[in-house]
PDB file of C-alpha atoms in Angstrom:
ATOM      1  CA  MET A   1       5.325  -2.884  17.274  1.00 50.00           C
ATOM      2  CA  MET A   2       7.571  -2.000  14.341  1.00 49.00           C
ATOM      3  CA  ARG A   3       9.792  -4.958  15.216  1.00 50.00           C
ATOM      4  CA  TRP A   4       6.812  -7.290  15.027  1.00 44.00           C
ATOM      5  CA  PHE A   5       5.952  -5.992  11.567  1.00 48.00           C
ATOM      6  CA  ALA A   6       9.536  -6.528  10.399  1.00 50.00           C
ATOM      7  CA  LEU A   7       9.410 -10.004  11.899  1.00 45.00           C
ATOM      8  CA  LEU A   8       6.302 -10.811   9.859  1.00 47.00           C
ATOM      9  CA  LEU A   9       8.098  -9.716   6.686  1.00 50.00           C
ATOM     10  CA  LEU A  10      11.186 -11.771   7.455  1.00 50.00           C
ATOM     11  CA  LEU A  11       9.516 -14.904   8.807  1.00 47.00           C
ATOM     12  CA  PRO A  12       9.057 -16.719   5.458  1.00 48.00           C
ATOM     13  CA  SER A  13      12.708 -16.150   4.560  1.00 50.00           C
ATOM     14  CA  LEU A  14      13.870 -17.060   8.043  1.00 46.00           C
ATOM     15  CA  ALA A  15      11.909 -20.272   7.876  1.00 46.00           C
ATOM     16  CA  LEU A  16      13.478 -21.152   4.518  1.00 46.00           C
ATOM     17  CA  ALA A  17      16.896 -20.452   5.986  1.00 47.00           C
ATOM     18  CA  GLN A  18      16.321 -23.181   8.601  1.00 47.00           C
ATOM     19  CA  PRO A  19      15.788 -26.409   6.648  1.00 48.00           C
ATOM     20  CA  GLY A  20      15.925 -28.453   9.817  1.00 46.00           C
ATOM     21  CA  VAL A  21      12.620 -27.131  11.168  1.00 45.00           C
ATOM     22  CA  ASP A  22       9.964 -29.865  11.257  1.00 51.00           C
ATOM     23  CA  ALA A  23       6.320 -29.081  10.622  1.00 49.00           C
ATOM     24  CA  ILE A  24       5.153 -31.532  13.299  1.00 51.00           C
ATOM     25  CA  THR A  25       7.010 -32.582  16.448  1.00 56.00           C
ATOM     26  CA  ILE A  26       6.351 -36.104  17.743  1.00 53.00           C
ATOM     27  CA  THR A  27       6.951 -36.642  21.459  1.00 57.00           C
ATOM     28  CA  THR A  28       6.967 -40.137  22.977  1.00 62.00           C
ATOM     29  CA  ASN A  29       5.319 -40.311  26.386  1.00 56.00           C
ATOM     30  CA  PRO A  30       6.551 -42.571  29.211  1.00 61.00           C
ATOM     31  CA  ASP A  31       3.514 -44.810  28.747  1.00 60.00           C
ATOM     32  CA  GLY A  32       4.451 -45.452  25.111  1.00 59.00           C
ATOM     33  CA  GLY A  33       1.922 -43.016  23.634  1.00 55.00           C
ATOM     34  CA  GLN A  34       2.831 -40.216  21.229  1.00 50.00           C
ATOM     35  CA  THR A  35       1.948 -36.518  21.269  1.00 48.00           C
ATOM     36  CA  TYR A  36       1.897 -34.417  18.076  1.00 44.00           C
ATOM     37  CA  SER A  37       2.458 -30.642  18.148  1.00 51.00           C
ATOM     38  CA  VAL A  38       2.959 -27.975  15.499  1.00 51.00           C
ATOM     39  CA  THR A  39       6.228 -26.064  15.898  1.00 58.00           C
ATOM     40  CA  ILE A  40       6.195 -22.389  16.790  1.00 57.00           C
ATOM     41  CA  GLN A  41       8.094 -21.499  13.623  1.00 55.00           C
ATOM     42  CA  ILE A  42       5.445 -22.964  11.320  1.00 66.00           C
ATOM     43  CA  LEU A  43       2.674 -21.311  13.338  1.00 65.00           C
ATOM     44  CA  ALA A  44       4.419 -17.941  13.068  1.00 63.00           C
ATOM     45  CA  VAL A  45       4.918 -18.333   9.310  1.00 63.00           C
ATOM     46  CA  MET A  46       1.257 -19.197   8.750  1.00 71.00           C
ATOM     47  CA  THR A  47       0.210 -16.216  10.863  1.00 71.00           C
ATOM     48  CA  ALA A  48       2.479 -13.946   8.823  1.00 68.00           C
ATOM     49  CA  LEU A  49       1.036 -15.213   5.546  1.00 72.00           C
ATOM     50  CA  SER A  50      -2.497 -14.472   6.750  1.00 76.00           C
ATOM     51  CA  LEU A  51      -1.499 -10.887   7.621  1.00 75.00           C
ATOM     52  CA  LEU A  52       0.436 -10.158   4.431  1.00 75.00           C
ATOM     53  CA  PRO A  53      -2.600  -8.888   2.416  1.00 78.00           C
ATOM     54  CA  ALA A  54      -3.513  -6.399   5.147  1.00 79.00           C
ATOM     55  CA  MET A  55       0.094  -5.217   5.422  1.00 76.00           C
ATOM     56  CA  LEU A  56       0.375  -4.831   1.657  1.00 76.00           C
ATOM     57  CA  ILE A  57      -2.780  -2.712   1.512  1.00 81.00           C
ATOM     58  CA  MET A  58      -2.268  -0.529   4.570  1.00 82.00           C
ATOM     59  CA  MET A  59       1.527  -0.125   4.873  1.00 83.00           C
ATOM     60  CA  THR A  60       2.602   0.481   1.278  1.00 86.00           C
ATOM     61  CA  SER A  61       1.585   2.753  -1.587  1.00 87.00           C
ATOM     62  CA  PHE A  62      -1.223   0.387  -2.656  1.00 89.00           C
ATOM     63  CA  THR A  63      -4.060   2.327  -1.002  1.00 89.00           C
ATOM     64  CA  ARG A  64      -3.288   5.632  -2.723  1.00 90.00           C
ATOM     65  CA  ILE A  65      -2.826   4.016  -6.131  1.00 91.00           C
ATOM     66  CA  VAL A  66      -5.986   1.905  -6.196  1.00 91.00           C
ATOM     67  CA  ILE A  67      -8.169   4.813  -5.001  1.00 91.00           C
ATOM     68  CA  VAL A  68      -6.849   7.157  -7.692  1.00 91.00           C
ATOM     69  CA  LEU A  69      -7.353   4.535 -10.396  1.00 91.00           C
ATOM     70  CA  ALA A  70     -10.924   3.916  -9.228  1.00 90.00           C
ATOM     71  CA  ILE A  71     -11.701   7.664  -9.281  1.00 89.00           C
ATOM     72  CA  VAL A  72     -10.292   8.023 -12.800  1.00 89.00           C
ATOM     73  CA  ARG A  73     -12.452   5.147 -14.001  1.00 88.00           C
ATOM     74  CA  GLN A  74     -15.478   6.816 -12.444  1.00 86.00           C
ATOM     75  CA  ALA A  75     -14.583  10.125 -14.109  1.00 86.00           C
ATOM     76  CA  LEU A  76     -14.311   8.462 -17.507  1.00 84.00           C
ATOM     77  CA  GLY A  77     -17.762   6.953 -17.030  1.00 82.00           C
ATOM     78  CA  THR A  78     -16.728   3.593 -18.477  1.00 81.00           C
ATOM     79  CA  ALA A  79     -18.568   1.603 -15.784  1.00 76.00           C
ATOM     80  CA  GLN A  80     -16.496  -1.568 -15.182  1.00 79.00           C
ATOM     81  CA  THR A  81     -13.829  -0.898 -17.803  1.00 80.00           C
ATOM     82  CA  PRO A  82     -11.064  -1.449 -16.805  1.00 83.00           C
ATOM     83  CA  SER A  83     -12.350  -4.184 -14.545  1.00 85.00           C
ATOM     84  CA  ASN A  84     -11.583  -4.403 -10.836  1.00 87.00           C
ATOM     85  CA  GLN A  85      -9.076  -7.183 -11.503  1.00 89.00           C
ATOM     86  CA  VAL A  86      -7.170  -4.991 -13.956  1.00 88.00           C
ATOM     87  CA  LEU A  87      -7.106  -2.013 -11.573  1.00 89.00           C
ATOM     88  CA  ILE A  88      -5.892  -4.154  -8.680  1.00 90.00           C
ATOM     89  CA  GLY A  89      -3.230  -5.709 -10.912  1.00 90.00           C
ATOM     90  CA  LEU A  90      -2.019  -2.273 -12.005  1.00 89.00           C
ATOM     91  CA  ALA A  91      -1.989  -1.083  -8.400  1.00 89.00           C
ATOM     92  CA  LEU A  92       0.008  -4.134  -7.290  1.00 89.00           C
ATOM     93  CA  PHE A  93       2.691  -3.827  -9.960  1.00 90.00           C
ATOM     94  CA  LEU A  94       3.028  -0.069  -9.460  1.00 90.00           C
ATOM     95  CA  THR A  95       3.248  -0.664  -5.710  1.00 89.00           C
ATOM     96  CA  PHE A  96       6.113  -3.104  -6.223  1.00 89.00           C
ATOM     97  CA  PHE A  97       7.837  -0.549  -8.492  1.00 90.00           C
ATOM     98  CA  ILE A  98       7.544   2.206  -5.878  1.00 88.00           C
ATOM     99  CA  MET A  99       8.550  -0.003  -2.943  1.00 86.00           C
ATOM    100  CA  VAL A 100      11.628  -1.530  -4.639  1.00 87.00           C
ATOM    101  CA  PRO A 101      14.099   0.883  -2.930  1.00 87.00           C
ATOM    102  CA  VAL A 102      12.588   0.035   0.460  1.00 86.00           C
ATOM    103  CA  PHE A 103      12.680  -3.709  -0.169  1.00 84.00           C
ATOM    104  CA  ASP A 104      16.225  -3.514  -1.536  1.00 86.00           C
ATOM    105  CA  GLU A 105      17.423  -1.712   1.576  1.00 85.00           C
ATOM    106  CA  LEU A 106      15.643  -4.216   3.793  1.00 82.00           C
ATOM    107  CA  ASN A 107      17.240  -7.089   1.915  1.00 82.00           C
ATOM    108  CA  THR A 108      20.732  -5.547   1.969  1.00 84.00           C
ATOM    109  CA  GLN A 109      20.742  -4.307   5.549  1.00 82.00           C
ATOM    110  CA  ALA A 110      18.818  -7.091   7.302  1.00 78.00           C
ATOM    111  CA  LEU A 111      17.935 -10.209   5.354  1.00 77.00           C
ATOM    112  CA  GLN A 112      21.218 -10.983   3.586  1.00 79.00           C
ATOM    113  CA  PRO A 113      23.436 -10.420   6.671  1.00 79.00           C
ATOM    114  CA  TYR A 114      21.127 -12.690   8.654  1.00 74.00           C
ATOM    115  CA  LEU A 115      21.125 -15.438   6.027  1.00 76.00           C
ATOM    116  CA  ASN A 116      24.938 -15.188   5.896  1.00 79.00           C
ATOM    117  CA  GLU A 117      25.024 -15.574   9.697  1.00 73.00           C
ATOM    118  CA  GLN A 118      26.674 -12.195  10.151  1.00 79.00           C
ATOM    119  CA  ILE A 119      24.042 -10.857  12.572  1.00 76.00           C
ATOM    120  CA  GLN A 120      21.522 -12.316  14.990  1.00 74.00           C
ATOM    121  CA  ALA A 121      17.758 -12.380  14.466  1.00 66.00           C
ATOM    122  CA  GLY A 122      17.138  -9.508  16.883  1.00 69.00           C
ATOM    123  CA  GLU A 123      19.535  -7.193  15.103  1.00 75.00           C
ATOM    124  CA  ALA A 124      18.076  -8.248  11.727  1.00 76.00           C
ATOM    125  CA  LEU A 125      14.605  -7.268  12.907  1.00 75.00           C
ATOM    126  CA  GLU A 126      15.890  -3.933  14.171  1.00 77.00           C
ATOM    127  CA  ARG A 127      17.555  -3.176  10.831  1.00 79.00           C
ATOM    128  CA  ALA A 128      14.524  -4.316   8.823  1.00 78.00           C
ATOM    129  CA  SER A 129      12.221  -1.918  10.645  1.00 76.00           C
ATOM    130  CA  VAL A 130      14.282   1.159   9.661  1.00 80.00           C
ATOM    131  CA  PRO A 131      13.463   1.458   5.897  1.00 83.00           C
ATOM    132  CA  ILE A 132       9.801   0.563   6.374  1.00 83.00           C
ATOM    133  CA  ARG A 133       9.390   3.059   9.177  1.00 84.00           C
ATOM    134  CA  GLN A 134      11.214   5.771   7.228  1.00 85.00           C
ATOM    135  CA  PHE A 135       8.989   5.261   4.175  1.00 86.00           C
ATOM    136  CA  MET A 136       5.849   5.618   6.257  1.00 87.00           C
ATOM    137  CA  LEU A 137       7.145   8.693   8.084  1.00 86.00           C
ATOM    138  CA  ASN A 138       8.039  10.409   4.790  1.00 86.00           C
ATOM    139  CA  GLN A 139       4.448  10.013   3.547  1.00 87.00           C
ATOM    140  CA  THR A 140       2.689  10.934   6.812  1.00 87.00           C
ATOM    141  CA  ARG A 141       1.471  14.441   7.546  1.00 87.00           C
ATOM    142  CA  GLU A 142       2.458  15.993  10.862  1.00 83.00           C
ATOM    143  CA  SER A 143      -1.145  17.064  11.416  1.00 85.00           C
ATOM    144  CA  ASP A 144      -2.288  13.440  11.221  1.00 84.00           C
ATOM    145  CA  LEU A 145       0.390  12.353  13.692  1.00 83.00           C
ATOM    146  CA  GLU A 146      -0.671  15.128  16.054  1.00 82.00           C
ATOM    147  CA  LEU A 147      -4.311  14.115  15.669  1.00 84.00           C
ATOM    148  CA  PHE A 148      -3.773  10.537  16.800  1.00 84.00           C
ATOM    149  CA  ALA A 149      -1.280  11.639  19.451  1.00 81.00           C
ATOM    150  CA  ASP A 150      -3.970  13.889  20.941  1.00 82.00           C
ATOM    151  CA  ILE A 151      -6.586  11.141  20.764  1.00 84.00           C
ATOM    152  CA  SER A 152      -4.314   8.705  22.607  1.00 81.00           C
ATOM    153  CA  ASN A 153      -3.003  11.382  25.041  1.00 80.00           C
ATOM    154  CA  HIS A 154       0.509  10.506  23.949  1.00 75.00           C
ATOM    155  CA  GLY A 155       1.878  13.991  24.359  1.00 72.00           C
ATOM    156  CA  PRO A 156       4.266  15.936  22.099  1.00 71.00           C
ATOM    157  CA  ILE A 157       6.694  13.977  19.923  1.00 71.00           C
ATOM    158  CA  ALA A 158      10.162  15.496  19.873  1.00 70.00           C
ATOM    159  CA  ASP A 159      11.821  13.095  17.434  1.00 72.00           C
ATOM    160  CA  PRO A 160      10.105  11.312  14.493  1.00 69.00           C
ATOM    161  CA  SER A 161      12.079   8.166  15.350  1.00 71.00           C
ATOM    162  CA  GLN A 162      10.230   8.061  18.664  1.00 75.00           C
ATOM    163  CA  VAL A 163       6.789   7.826  17.057  1.00 79.00           C
ATOM    164  CA  PRO A 164       5.215   4.550  18.237  1.00 79.00           C
ATOM    165  CA  PHE A 165       3.907   2.247  15.574  1.00 79.00           C
ATOM    166  CA  SER A 166       0.403   2.415  17.087  1.00 80.00           C
ATOM    167  CA  LEU A 167       0.327   6.106  16.067  1.00 84.00           C
ATOM    168  CA  LEU A 168       2.279   5.835  12.842  1.00 84.00           C
ATOM    169  CA  LEU A 169       0.034   3.285  11.139  1.00 87.00           C
ATOM    170  CA  PRO A 170      -3.336   5.117  11.455  1.00 87.00           C
ATOM    171  CA  ALA A 171      -1.652   8.456  10.663  1.00 88.00           C
ATOM    172  CA  PHE A 172      -0.021   6.975   7.559  1.00 89.00           C
ATOM    173  CA  VAL A 173      -3.302   5.487   6.310  1.00 90.00           C
ATOM    174  CA  THR A 174      -5.142   8.765   6.911  1.00 91.00           C
ATOM    175  CA  SER A 175      -2.493  10.716   5.003  1.00 91.00           C
ATOM    176  CA  GLU A 176      -2.640   8.267   2.114  1.00 91.00           C
ATOM    177  CA  LEU A 177      -6.422   8.655   1.881  1.00 91.00           C
ATOM    178  CA  LYS A 178      -6.143  12.447   1.860  1.00 91.00           C
ATOM    179  CA  THR A 179      -3.484  12.442  -0.837  1.00 90.00           C
ATOM    180  CA  ALA A 180      -5.384   9.922  -2.961  1.00 91.00           C
ATOM    181  CA  PHE A 181      -8.556  12.026  -2.964  1.00 92.00           C
ATOM    182  CA  GLN A 182      -6.615  15.198  -3.719  1.00 91.00           C
ATOM    183  CA  ILE A 183      -4.999  13.608  -6.780  1.00 89.00           C
ATOM    184  CA  GLY A 184      -8.308  12.074  -7.826  1.00 88.00           C
ATOM    185  CA  PHE A 185     -10.071  15.439  -7.556  1.00 90.00           C
ATOM    186  CA  LEU A 186      -7.524  17.121  -9.835  1.00 89.00           C
ATOM    187  CA  MET A 187      -7.857  14.349 -12.414  1.00 87.00           C
ATOM    188  CA  PHE A 188     -11.667  14.478 -12.249  1.00 88.00           C
ATOM    189  CA  ILE A 189     -11.956  18.159 -13.251  1.00 89.00           C
ATOM    190  CA  PRO A 190     -11.205  17.861 -17.028  1.00 87.00           C
ATOM    191  CA  PHE A 191     -13.788  15.112 -17.448  1.00 87.00           C
ATOM    192  CA  LEU A 192     -16.331  17.108 -15.471  1.00 87.00           C
ATOM    193  CA  VAL A 193     -15.822  20.073 -17.811  1.00 87.00           C
ATOM    194  CA  ILE A 194     -16.517  17.856 -20.837  1.00 86.00           C
ATOM    195  CA  ASP A 195     -19.727  16.572 -19.213  1.00 82.00           C
ATOM    196  CA  LEU A 196     -20.897  20.135 -18.511  1.00 85.00           C
ATOM    197  CA  VAL A 197     -20.158  21.314 -22.064  1.00 85.00           C
ATOM    198  CA  VAL A 198     -21.965  18.353 -23.638  1.00 83.00           C
ATOM    199  CA  ALA A 199     -24.952  18.752 -21.315  1.00 82.00           C
ATOM    200  CA  SER A 200     -25.202  22.477 -22.147  1.00 83.00           C
ATOM    201  CA  VAL A 201     -25.051  21.795 -25.891  1.00 81.00           C
ATOM    202  CA  LEU A 202     -27.757  19.142 -25.696  1.00 78.00           C
ATOM    203  CA  MET A 203     -29.978  21.439 -23.622  1.00 79.00           C
ATOM    204  CA  SER A 204     -29.576  24.268 -26.112  1.00 79.00           C
ATOM    205  CA  MET A 205     -30.552  21.902 -28.952  1.00 77.00           C
ATOM    206  CA  GLY A 206     -33.627  20.737 -27.058  1.00 75.00           C
ATOM    207  CA  MET A 207     -32.382  17.143 -26.871  1.00 73.00           C
ATOM    208  CA  MET A 208     -33.256  16.718 -23.214  1.00 70.00           C
ATOM    209  CA  MET A 209     -34.207  13.048 -23.552  1.00 72.00           C
ATOM    210  CA  LEU A 210     -30.703  12.069 -24.695  1.00 70.00           C
ATOM    211  CA  SER A 211     -28.295  11.213 -21.901  1.00 73.00           C
ATOM    212  CA  PRO A 212     -25.236  13.499 -21.915  1.00 71.00           C
ATOM    213  CA  LEU A 213     -23.089  10.580 -20.731  1.00 77.00           C
ATOM    214  CA  ILE A 214     -23.585   8.736 -24.017  1.00 78.00           C
ATOM    215  CA  ILE A 215     -22.322  11.715 -26.039  1.00 79.00           C
ATOM    216  CA  SER A 216     -19.519  12.773 -23.680  1.00 80.00           C
ATOM    217  CA  LEU A 217     -18.009   9.294 -23.289  1.00 83.00           C
ATOM    218  CA  PRO A 218     -16.272   9.216 -26.719  1.00 84.00           C
ATOM    219  CA  PHE A 219     -14.892  12.723 -26.182  1.00 84.00           C
ATOM    220  CA  LYS A 220     -13.536  11.829 -22.746  1.00 86.00           C
ATOM    221  CA  ILE A 221     -11.908   8.666 -24.087  1.00 86.00           C
ATOM    222  CA  MET A 222     -10.424  10.647 -26.999  1.00 87.00           C
ATOM    223  CA  LEU A 223      -9.038  13.286 -24.614  1.00 84.00           C
ATOM    224  CA  PHE A 224      -7.640  10.589 -22.324  1.00 84.00           C
ATOM    225  CA  VAL A 225      -5.861   8.877 -25.220  1.00 86.00           C
ATOM    226  CA  LEU A 226      -4.517  12.084 -26.787  1.00 88.00           C
ATOM    227  CA  VAL A 227      -2.871  13.273 -23.570  1.00 84.00           C
ATOM    228  CA  ASP A 228      -1.500   9.776 -22.766  1.00 85.00           C
ATOM    229  CA  GLY A 229      -3.704   9.543 -19.709  1.00 84.00           C
ATOM    230  CA  TRP A 230      -2.435   6.236 -18.339  1.00 88.00           C
ATOM    231  CA  GLY A 231       1.162   7.387 -18.595  1.00 87.00           C
ATOM    232  CA  LEU A 232       0.360  10.634 -16.803  1.00 87.00           C
ATOM    233  CA  ILE A 233      -1.510   8.834 -14.032  1.00 88.00           C
ATOM    234  CA  MET A 234       1.200   6.232 -13.448  1.00 88.00           C
ATOM    235  CA  GLY A 235       3.923   8.852 -13.574  1.00 87.00           C
ATOM    236  CA  THR A 236       2.080  11.162 -11.196  1.00 85.00           C
ATOM    237  CA  LEU A 237       1.477   8.379  -8.678  1.00 88.00           C
ATOM    238  CA  ALA A 238       5.073   7.153  -8.812  1.00 87.00           C
ATOM    239  CA  THR A 239       6.643  10.600  -8.536  1.00 87.00           C
ATOM    240  CA  SER A 240       4.296  11.579  -5.683  1.00 84.00           C
ATOM    241  CA  TYR A 241       6.415   9.353  -3.400  1.00 83.00           C
ATOM    242  CA  TYR A 242       9.765  10.853  -4.390  1.00 75.00           C
ATOM    243  CA  ILE A 243       9.213  14.616  -4.406  1.00 60.00           C
TER     244      ILE A 243
END
């Protein structure tokens, strides 16, 4: 399965490396008629492009980042500010930043040797699967791997390199969700304290009809700016993959 994922990543580049591939093949029949068929290469490339969004979300750092950013926005209480488009854009660019070492290794070890005709396609796919698989294994908890191994009756796994992709993917996604909510919980606490303090002050002053959120919002924004909140969040998310 890991080879198929690597193939999907390499297919657009492999297609560009073969300029002689025709989009449509025209076959002349003995009776003079013509048959039109789409080549397998073009069909594979289009299939890969349709799967790229799912792969980007579920097999990179995107899931953890976008969840943490959404929790922080909820903790600030700023409704739709930043907007969903801004959060997704931040998550995408930070994902590219975090995944650069993986993509560089994939390009150096698999794509460039293949484009230079130094290795065959099969070997290129085998090499391309190594950095992607290693990244996912480094971020996956052993307990999550054991969970899905028990569900599928796979048995004990002696070597991490022997983990099948059918187990690695759900275990990786589960680990990313756990980590994202743990980071989000820690970042939620300071804003929760501000809300509690403001609510207590308003209750003691008898101003029960005034929403605490209206009063606490400026204080939470001020705290977030003073401590360089965005820098701390981006730094925490980036370093969480390299510690």
